[in-house]
Amino acid sequence: MSEARWLITGASGQLGRSLLAVEGLPQDVTWVGCSHAELDVCDEAAVRKLLREVAPQVVINAGAFTQVDLCESERERAWAVNARAPGVLASQLPAGARLVHLSTEYVFSGDAHVPVPEETTADPRSVYGESKAAGEATVRETTPNHVIVRTQWLFGEGRNFVRTILDAAREGRELRVVEDQLGRPTSTDALAAGLVSLLATEFRGTLHLACEGTASWFDLAHEIVRSGAALGLNPQVPVQPVASEAFPRPAPRPRYGILDLTRSRALGVQMPHWRVALERYLHQEVSRNG
């Protein structure tokens, strides 16, 4: 049996780390992971050289400029990484290879009142969202052999909302968290497993993939503190709900960012509820901290 190579860009990020550690890969598949330091996805010559050398059957583009507020002041960087680089990868794909490009609910306005399906017209309200929507469009225009996966509210190994809340609770700091922004908290471990399951299908097109269940940031913070206290990770610090206006930011956040999961469910890609995924993550925190 010949070896199949699956290439990950952004391999040192939260999702990249989870992908490199994921279980359930086909026996003939080997990961090739490239961090930003190892591969500048904006460098077409470097991308072309690497793809020729590796000849991957699958390319997962997990690299992105995700600092939403910083994108507002560094627009050129946001467009280079989030809009143009996906097109470079798509244009250099080996024949028959599939590009899996990660995107976000920020491509939508955040004004919906029901879970947002894949075919909803993009209407971003931030530079980050605009650059990600442009990246999606470039991938679609460049190769039909693509899977655009929109996900949201990721937490995994590294800096993220869960770790920030845990650190604040451990230090006994007051926790005031926004309650009027809604989404699906999603662990990168669950997302990585979902992507492997998705790649077992022949699906091409756009797909939403996130953990089951919905929450506000306040709901998530409250559950982090409650579950973390039970595991001995932090004291029981009260979490106070506040409106978005209490934390003015350069980039607007989607008030309603809940992604519709009907398509991924129909494909048989099963994702855990976010509370289950969070509990697994917190148990890992216990292990990491002895």
Short mmCIF file of C-alpha atoms in Angstrom, two decimals, residues 16 37 127 152 158 164 208 225:
data_model
loop_
_atom_site.label_atom_id
_atom_site.label_comp_id
_atom_site.label_asym_id
_atom_site.label_seq_id
_atom_site.Cartn_x
_atom_site.Cartn_y
_atom_site.Cartn_z
CA GLY A 16 -2.63 22.19 13.75
CA ALA A 37 8.13 29.75 10.29
CA VAL A 127 -11.57 43.39 8.25
CA GLN A 152 -16.10 28.97 15.49
CA GLY A 158 -2.28 27.42 23.54
CA THR A 164 -7.87 33.09 29.89
CA HIS A 208 -20.14 24.12 8.79
CA VAL A 225 -15.46 28.10 36.34
#
